mmCIF file of C-alpha atoms in Angstrom:
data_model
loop_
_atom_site.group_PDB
_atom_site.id
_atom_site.type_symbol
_atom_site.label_atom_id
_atom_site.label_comp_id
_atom_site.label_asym_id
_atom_site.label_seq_id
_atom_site.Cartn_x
_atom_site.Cartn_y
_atom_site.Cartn_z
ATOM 1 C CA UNK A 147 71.349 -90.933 138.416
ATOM 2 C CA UNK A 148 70.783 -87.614 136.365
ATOM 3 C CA UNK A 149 69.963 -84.492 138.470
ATOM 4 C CA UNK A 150 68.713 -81.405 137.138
ATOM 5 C CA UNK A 151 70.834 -78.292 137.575
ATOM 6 C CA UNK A 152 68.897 -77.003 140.246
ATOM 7 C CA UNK A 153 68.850 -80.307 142.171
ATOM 8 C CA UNK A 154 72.745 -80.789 141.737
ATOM 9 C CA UNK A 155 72.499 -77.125 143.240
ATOM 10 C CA UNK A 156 70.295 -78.002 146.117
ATOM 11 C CA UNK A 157 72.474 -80.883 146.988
ATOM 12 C CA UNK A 158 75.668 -78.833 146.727
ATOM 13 C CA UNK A 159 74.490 -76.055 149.144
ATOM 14 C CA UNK A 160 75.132 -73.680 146.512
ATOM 15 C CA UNK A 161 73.300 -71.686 143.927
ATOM 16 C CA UNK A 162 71.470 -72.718 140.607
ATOM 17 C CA UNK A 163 73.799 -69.751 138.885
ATOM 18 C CA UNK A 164 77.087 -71.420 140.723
ATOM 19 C CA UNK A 165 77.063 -74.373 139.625
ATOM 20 C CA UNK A 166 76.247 -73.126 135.780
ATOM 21 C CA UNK A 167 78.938 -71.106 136.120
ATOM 22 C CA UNK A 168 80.930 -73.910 137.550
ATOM 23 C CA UNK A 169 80.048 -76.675 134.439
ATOM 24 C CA UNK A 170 80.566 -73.957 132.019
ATOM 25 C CA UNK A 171 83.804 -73.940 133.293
ATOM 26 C CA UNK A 172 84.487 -77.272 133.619
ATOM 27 C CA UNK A 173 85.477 -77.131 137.230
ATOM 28 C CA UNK A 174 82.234 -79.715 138.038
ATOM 29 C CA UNK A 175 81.520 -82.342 135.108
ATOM 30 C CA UNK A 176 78.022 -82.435 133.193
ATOM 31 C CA UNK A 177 76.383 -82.683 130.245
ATOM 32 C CA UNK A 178 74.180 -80.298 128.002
ATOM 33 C CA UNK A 179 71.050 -81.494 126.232
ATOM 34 C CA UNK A 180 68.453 -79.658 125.075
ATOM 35 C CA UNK A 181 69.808 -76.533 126.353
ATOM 36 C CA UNK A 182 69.572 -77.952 130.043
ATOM 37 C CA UNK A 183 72.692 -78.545 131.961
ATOM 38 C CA UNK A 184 71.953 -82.792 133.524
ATOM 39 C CA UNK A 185 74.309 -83.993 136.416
ATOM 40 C CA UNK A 186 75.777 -87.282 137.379
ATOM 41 C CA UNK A 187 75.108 -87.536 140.852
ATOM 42 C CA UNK A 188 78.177 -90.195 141.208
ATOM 43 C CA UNK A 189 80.400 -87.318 140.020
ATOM 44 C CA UNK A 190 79.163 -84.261 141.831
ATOM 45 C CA UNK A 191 82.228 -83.416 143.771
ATOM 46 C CA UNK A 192 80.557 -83.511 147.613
ATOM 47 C CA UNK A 193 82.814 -83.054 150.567
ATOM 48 C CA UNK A 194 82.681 -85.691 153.098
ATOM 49 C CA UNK A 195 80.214 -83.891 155.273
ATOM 50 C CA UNK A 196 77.663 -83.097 152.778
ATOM 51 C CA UNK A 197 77.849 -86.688 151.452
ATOM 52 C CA UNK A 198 77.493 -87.839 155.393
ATOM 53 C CA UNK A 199 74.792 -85.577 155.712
ATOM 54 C CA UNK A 200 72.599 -86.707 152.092
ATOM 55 C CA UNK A 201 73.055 -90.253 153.152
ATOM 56 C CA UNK A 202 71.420 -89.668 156.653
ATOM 57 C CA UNK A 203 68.393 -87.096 154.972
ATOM 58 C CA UNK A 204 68.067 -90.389 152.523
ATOM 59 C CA UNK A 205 67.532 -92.476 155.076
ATOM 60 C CA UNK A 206 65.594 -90.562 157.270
ATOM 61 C CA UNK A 207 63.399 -89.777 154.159
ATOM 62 C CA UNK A 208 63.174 -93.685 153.584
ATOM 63 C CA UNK A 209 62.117 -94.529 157.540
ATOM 64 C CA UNK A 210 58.955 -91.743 157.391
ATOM 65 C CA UNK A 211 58.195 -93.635 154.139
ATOM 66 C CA UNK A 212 58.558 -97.588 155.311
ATOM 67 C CA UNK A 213 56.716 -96.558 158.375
ATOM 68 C CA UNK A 214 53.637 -94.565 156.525
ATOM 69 C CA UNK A 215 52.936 -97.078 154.006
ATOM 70 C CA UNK A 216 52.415 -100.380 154.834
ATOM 71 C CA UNK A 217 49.648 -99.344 157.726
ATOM 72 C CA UNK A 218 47.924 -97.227 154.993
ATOM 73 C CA UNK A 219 47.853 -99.853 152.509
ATOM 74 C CA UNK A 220 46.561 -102.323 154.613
ATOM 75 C CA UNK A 221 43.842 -100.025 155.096
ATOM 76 C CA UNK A 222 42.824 -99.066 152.396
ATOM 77 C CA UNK A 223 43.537 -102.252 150.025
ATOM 78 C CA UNK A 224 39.948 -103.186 150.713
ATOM 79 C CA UNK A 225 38.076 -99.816 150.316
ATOM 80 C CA UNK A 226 36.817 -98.253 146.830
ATOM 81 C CA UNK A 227 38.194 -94.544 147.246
ATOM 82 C CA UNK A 228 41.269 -93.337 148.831
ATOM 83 C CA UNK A 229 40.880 -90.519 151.784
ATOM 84 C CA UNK A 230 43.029 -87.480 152.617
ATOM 85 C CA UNK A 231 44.264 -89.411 155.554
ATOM 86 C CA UNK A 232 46.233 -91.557 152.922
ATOM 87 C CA UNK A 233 48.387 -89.017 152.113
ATOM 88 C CA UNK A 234 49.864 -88.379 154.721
ATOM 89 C CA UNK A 235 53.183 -90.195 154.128
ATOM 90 C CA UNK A 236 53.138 -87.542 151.278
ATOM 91 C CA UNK A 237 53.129 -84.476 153.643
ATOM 92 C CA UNK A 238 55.581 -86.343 155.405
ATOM 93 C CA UNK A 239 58.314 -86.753 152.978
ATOM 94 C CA UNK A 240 57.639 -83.300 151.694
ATOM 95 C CA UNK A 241 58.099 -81.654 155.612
ATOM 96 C CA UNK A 242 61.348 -83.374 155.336
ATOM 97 C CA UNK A 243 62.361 -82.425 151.467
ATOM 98 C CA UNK A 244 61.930 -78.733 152.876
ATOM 99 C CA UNK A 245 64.175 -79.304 155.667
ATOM 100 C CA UNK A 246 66.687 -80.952 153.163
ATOM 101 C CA UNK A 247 66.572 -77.668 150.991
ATOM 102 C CA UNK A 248 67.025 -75.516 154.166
ATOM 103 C CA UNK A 249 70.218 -77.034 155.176
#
């Protein structure tokens, strides 16, 4: 998967400017197009501990989703509109995209 050079960044722990600095010296792999700088996330060079910690943010990011949605669509499968209350699985996942961007 293709991440931005910002989201590479985020994922990293280290700044937007870095990690330019770092592809432009080749230090961390990724391609230009368009004038953007684009990612692999396979190849992002991650230290054991920050790949330990994505895979548990994934999966807690998964379990708030798997556990909002299937009550919600139940729900609301037989009604015309949506309501607020139907996004909530959407503030959820964005509490939690916050506190992946904090750490």
């Amino acid at each position: 998967m293709e991440l931005s050079l910002k989201q590479a960044a985020t994922m990293m722990g280290i700044s937007p400017r870095t990690l330019r600095d770092r592809l432009a010296r080749g230090d961390v792999v990724g391609a230009k197009r368009g004038g953007r700088w684009f990612v692999d996330s396979h190849r992002m060079p991650l230290t054991e501990v920050q790949r330990i910690s994505m895979q548990a943010r994934a999966a807690e990011i998964r379990g708030v989703v798997e556990a909002a949605l299937p009550s919600r669509a139940a729900a609301t499968r037989e009604r015309k509109h949506r309501s607020v209350a139907d996004l909530d699985v959407f503030r959820e996942a964005r509490n939690v995209a916050a506190s992946m961007r904090a750490c």
